[in-house]
Tab-separated table of C-alpha atoms in Angstrom:
chain	number	residue	atom	x	y	z
A	1	PHE	CA	9.772	-18.089	4.138
A	2	LYS	CA	6.205	-17.164	3.165
A	3	ASN	CA	4.919	-20.730	2.780
A	4	SER	CA	7.416	-22.479	5.037
A	5	SER	CA	5.835	-24.549	7.802
A	6	SER	CA	8.778	-24.021	10.163
A	7	HIS	CA	9.978	-20.515	9.207
A	8	SER	CA	6.878	-18.561	8.166
A	9	TYR	CA	6.673	-16.517	11.393
A	10	LEU	CA	8.990	-13.635	12.118
A	11	PRO	CA	11.367	-14.130	15.048
A	12	THR	CA	10.203	-10.843	16.607
A	13	ILE	CA	7.213	-9.751	18.617
A	14	PRO	CA	4.138	-8.770	16.542
A	15	LYS	CA	4.020	-5.177	15.333
A	16	VAL	CA	1.346	-2.971	16.934
A	17	PHE	CA	0.207	0.385	15.527
A	18	LEU	CA	-2.359	3.004	16.483
A	19	GLY	CA	-5.177	3.122	13.964
A	20	THR	CA	-8.836	2.783	13.137
A	21	GLN	CA	-11.150	-0.119	12.399
A	22	THR	CA	-14.296	0.169	10.286
A	23	ILE	CA	-16.655	-2.520	9.002
A	24	ILE	CA	-17.606	-1.991	5.347
A	25	ASP	CA	-19.723	-4.613	3.526
A	26	ASN	CA	-18.560	-7.378	5.899
A	27	TYR	CA	-14.878	-6.481	5.499
A	28	GLU	CA	-12.836	-5.312	8.475
A	29	VAL	CA	-10.889	-2.286	7.271
A	30	PHE	CA	-7.925	-1.007	9.295
A	31	THR	CA	-6.087	2.252	8.641
A	32	THR	CA	-2.760	3.287	10.155
A	33	PHE	CA	0.534	5.047	9.446
A	34	VAL	CA	3.704	2.931	9.480
A	35	LYS	CA	7.346	3.295	8.589
A	36	PRO	CA	7.753	1.362	5.335
A	37	LYS	CA	10.625	-0.804	6.590
A	38	GLU	CA	8.391	-1.986	9.463
A	39	ILE	CA	5.957	-3.688	7.089
A	40	LEU	CA	8.272	-4.579	4.216
A	41	GLU	CA	8.887	-8.119	5.481
A	42	LEU	CA	5.141	-8.588	5.998
A	43	ALA	CA	4.350	-7.452	2.435
A	44	TYR	CA	3.829	-9.794	-0.491
A	45	VAL	CA	3.164	-8.557	-4.015
A	46	PRO	CA	1.187	-11.074	-6.128
A	47	ARG	CA	2.848	-10.121	-9.435
A	48	ARG	CA	2.031	-11.553	-12.832
A	49	MET	CA	5.536	-12.202	-14.090
A	50	PRO	CA	6.198	-12.123	-17.857
A	51	THR	CA	8.296	-15.292	-17.660
A	52	GLY	CA	5.488	-17.542	-16.479
A	53	GLY	CA	5.401	-19.489	-13.255
A	54	ASP	CA	2.299	-19.976	-11.141
A	55	ILE	CA	0.183	-16.873	-11.720
A	56	LYS	CA	-2.975	-18.158	-10.047
A	57	GLY	CA	-4.245	-15.363	-7.808
A	58	SER	CA	-1.644	-12.912	-9.154
A	59	TYR	CA	-2.800	-9.536	-10.410
A	60	GLN	CA	-0.028	-6.984	-9.806
A	61	ARG	CA	2.242	-5.442	-12.436
A	62	VAL	CA	6.011	-5.884	-12.547
A	63	LEU	CA	7.891	-3.497	-10.241
A	64	LYS	CA	9.567	-0.643	-12.139
A	65	ASP	CA	12.942	0.327	-10.682
A	66	SER	CA	12.739	3.793	-12.252
A	67	LYS	CA	9.451	4.508	-10.469
A	68	VAL	CA	10.846	3.220	-7.146
A	69	SER	CA	13.859	5.552	-7.528
A	70	GLN	CA	11.631	8.503	-8.508
A	71	ILE	CA	9.518	8.003	-5.364
A	72	SER	CA	12.618	7.630	-3.191
A	73	THR	CA	14.029	10.921	-4.509
A	74	PHE	CA	10.647	12.664	-4.108
A	75	LEU	CA	10.349	11.597	-0.452
A	76	ASN	CA	13.789	12.944	0.412
A	77	GLU	CA	12.483	16.469	-0.263
A	78	ARG	CA	11.069	18.395	2.706
A	79	GLY	CA	7.258	18.508	2.640
A	80	SER	CA	6.926	15.625	0.175
A	81	PHE	CA	4.784	12.677	1.193
A	82	PHE	CA	1.841	10.575	0.015
A	83	PRO	CA	-1.419	11.236	1.895
A	84	ASN	CA	-3.227	8.429	0.040
A	85	SER	CA	-3.203	4.872	1.334
A	86	VAL	CA	-1.262	1.857	0.250
A	87	VAL	CA	-3.992	-0.814	0.110
A	88	CYS	CA	-3.276	-4.330	1.394
A	89	ALA	CA	-5.288	-7.443	2.160
A	90	VAL	CA	-4.343	-9.568	5.137
A	91	VAL	CA	-4.118	-13.213	4.035
A	92	GLY	CA	-3.804	-16.268	6.236
A	93	ASP	CA	-3.616	-14.944	9.767
A	94	LYS	CA	-5.828	-12.117	10.999
A	95	CYS	CA	-5.153	-8.690	12.410
A	96	LYS	CA	-6.124	-8.224	16.041
A	97	PHE	CA	-7.770	-4.987	17.097
A	98	ILE	CA	-7.988	-3.556	20.597
A	99	SER	CA	-10.687	-0.887	20.611
A	100	GLU	CA	-10.316	2.157	22.858
A	101	ILE	CA	-12.894	4.611	21.460
A	102	THR	CA	-15.919	3.749	19.302
A	103	ASP	CA	-18.579	5.724	17.468
A	104	GLU	CA	-21.305	4.617	15.060
A	105	HIS	CA	-18.850	4.109	12.161
A	106	SER	CA	-15.393	3.327	13.471
A	107	SER	CA	-13.210	2.410	16.395
A	108	ILE	CA	-9.875	3.922	17.344
A	109	GLY	CA	-7.354	1.667	19.011
A	110	LYS	CA	-4.380	-0.599	18.424
A	111	ILE	CA	-3.885	-2.862	15.417
A	112	GLU	CA	-1.677	-5.911	15.897
A	113	LEU	CA	-0.493	-7.200	12.540
A	114	PRO	CA	0.061	-10.914	11.984
A	115	ASN	CA	3.670	-11.834	12.576
A	116	SER	CA	4.232	-13.876	9.421
A	117	TYR	CA	6.184	-13.268	6.232
A	118	GLY	CA	4.020	-12.152	3.305
A	119	CYS	CA	0.746	-11.881	5.232
A	120	LEU	CA	-0.066	-8.453	3.715
A	121	TRP	CA	-0.852	-8.791	0.009
A	122	VAL	CA	-0.285	-5.420	-1.675
A	123	ILE	CA	-3.335	-4.503	-3.762
A	124	ASP	CA	-2.245	-0.958	-4.590
A	125	GLY	CA	0.940	0.945	-3.780
A	126	GLN	CA	3.829	-1.480	-4.289
A	127	HIS	CA	5.959	1.314	-5.760
A	128	ARG	CA	5.190	3.591	-2.786
A	129	ILE	CA	6.205	0.874	-0.323
A	130	PHE	CA	9.484	0.041	-2.055
A	131	GLY	CA	10.260	3.683	-2.936
A	132	SER	CA	9.601	4.738	0.662
A	133	ALA	CA	11.775	1.923	2.012
A	134	LYS	CA	14.592	2.877	-0.391
A	135	SER	CA	14.409	6.536	0.644
A	136	THR	CA	16.707	7.909	3.336
A	137	SER	CA	13.601	9.557	4.803
A	138	THR	CA	11.803	7.978	7.757
A	139	LYS	CA	8.394	9.372	6.794
A	140	PRO	CA	5.520	7.032	7.597
A	141	ILE	CA	3.129	5.861	4.910
A	142	ASN	CA	-0.634	5.579	5.173
A	143	VAL	CA	-1.736	1.933	4.945
A	144	THR	CA	-5.253	0.537	4.650
A	145	ILE	CA	-5.515	-3.174	5.451
A	146	ILE	CA	-8.611	-5.134	4.445
A	147	GLN	CA	-9.431	-8.374	6.197
A	148	GLY	CA	-11.703	-10.940	4.549
A	149	MET	CA	-10.838	-10.613	0.831
A	150	ASN	CA	-9.964	-13.578	-1.359
A	151	SER	CA	-7.567	-13.198	-4.318
A	152	PHE	CA	-10.437	-12.689	-6.797
A	153	GLN	CA	-11.821	-9.801	-4.703
A	154	GLN	CA	-8.316	-8.345	-4.372
A	155	ALA	CA	-7.791	-8.494	-8.154
A	156	ASN	CA	-11.166	-6.828	-8.680
A	157	MET	CA	-10.205	-3.996	-6.312
A	158	PHE	CA	-6.797	-3.667	-8.039
A	159	THR	CA	-8.411	-3.268	-11.469
A	160	THR	CA	-11.066	-0.878	-10.141
A	161	ILE	CA	-8.438	1.370	-8.529
A	162	ASN	CA	-6.104	1.321	-11.532
A	163	GLN	CA	-8.545	1.319	-14.483
A	164	LYS	CA	-10.971	3.927	-13.237
A	165	ALA	CA	-8.370	6.547	-12.300
A	166	SER	CA	-8.627	9.735	-14.357
A	167	SER	CA	-5.484	11.206	-15.842
A	168	VAL	CA	-4.850	14.908	-15.412
A	169	ASP	CA	-5.922	16.998	-18.416
A	170	PRO	CA	-2.874	18.419	-20.286
A	171	ASP	CA	-4.459	21.926	-20.281
A	172	LEU	CA	-4.643	21.845	-16.471
A	173	LEU	CA	-1.004	20.738	-16.301
A	174	TRP	CA	0.067	23.713	-18.409
A	175	ASP	CA	-2.047	26.076	-16.264
A	176	LEU	CA	-0.447	24.750	-13.091
A	177	PHE	CA	2.998	24.863	-14.692
A	178	GLY	CA	2.435	28.564	-15.482
A	179	GLU	CA	1.064	29.433	-12.041
A	180	LEU	CA	3.505	27.427	-9.944
A	181	GLY	CA	6.596	27.993	-12.077
A	182	SER	CA	7.262	24.262	-12.287
A	183	ILE	CA	5.706	20.870	-11.735
A	184	ASP	CA	7.330	17.500	-11.766
A	185	PRO	CA	7.190	16.000	-14.280
A	186	PRO	CA	6.683	19.046	-16.515
A	187	PRO	CA	3.971	18.884	-19.210
A	188	LYS	CA	5.013	17.242	-22.475
A	189	GLU	CA	5.874	19.557	-25.353
A	190	GLY	CA	3.134	19.652	-27.975
A	191	ASN	CA	0.278	19.275	-25.492
C-alpha cells in the first residue's frame, strides 16, 4: 500500500505520542517511546536486496531472522530493554507537533505521526523493531524521528552509525564475564 494512490493511508486515526522536538542543523528531530506494533505498519526499511530490483535510495542490510529471534527472546526477560533509539526519517508526509513546554533547546508536547503506510524509513534499528514486535513483551521502544532528510542523507547517517561503532575489546569481555559470572553472548574461546 505504500505507493498506492487510493490505499496509502491507514484506515485509523493518526497515532499521537508524548515526546520532544528539537531543531538540529535545520532538521526537526522528534523523540518518543512507542509500542513496536504501533509503528510497524508505518515503518519501511529501504533494503538493498541481493537479488536486484530497484535499489535506488536503498541502504539497509537484509533482515536476519536469527537476530530478530535473539532480540525477541532478550526482551521477554525481566529488566531487559534497549535504551538507545531506533532512528527513522519521516518521508512524504510530515509529523505534526503540538508544543506544551519549551526551553532554549527543545519542546515537550505531542507528536502526531503521518497516517500512511511506510512513511517512517528505518535508518537504524530494523532488528530492534521487528524483534520487539515479535516478542510477547509489550515494552515500548525509544524512537527518534528526523524530518527533512532525503535518501542520500539517510544513507550517510546509516553508514556513520554503523561504520563508526567501536566493538567491545575481548579483554573487557573476559573481565566482565569473570565479574558478572556470565554475559550473553559469552566471549569466544581463544580471545
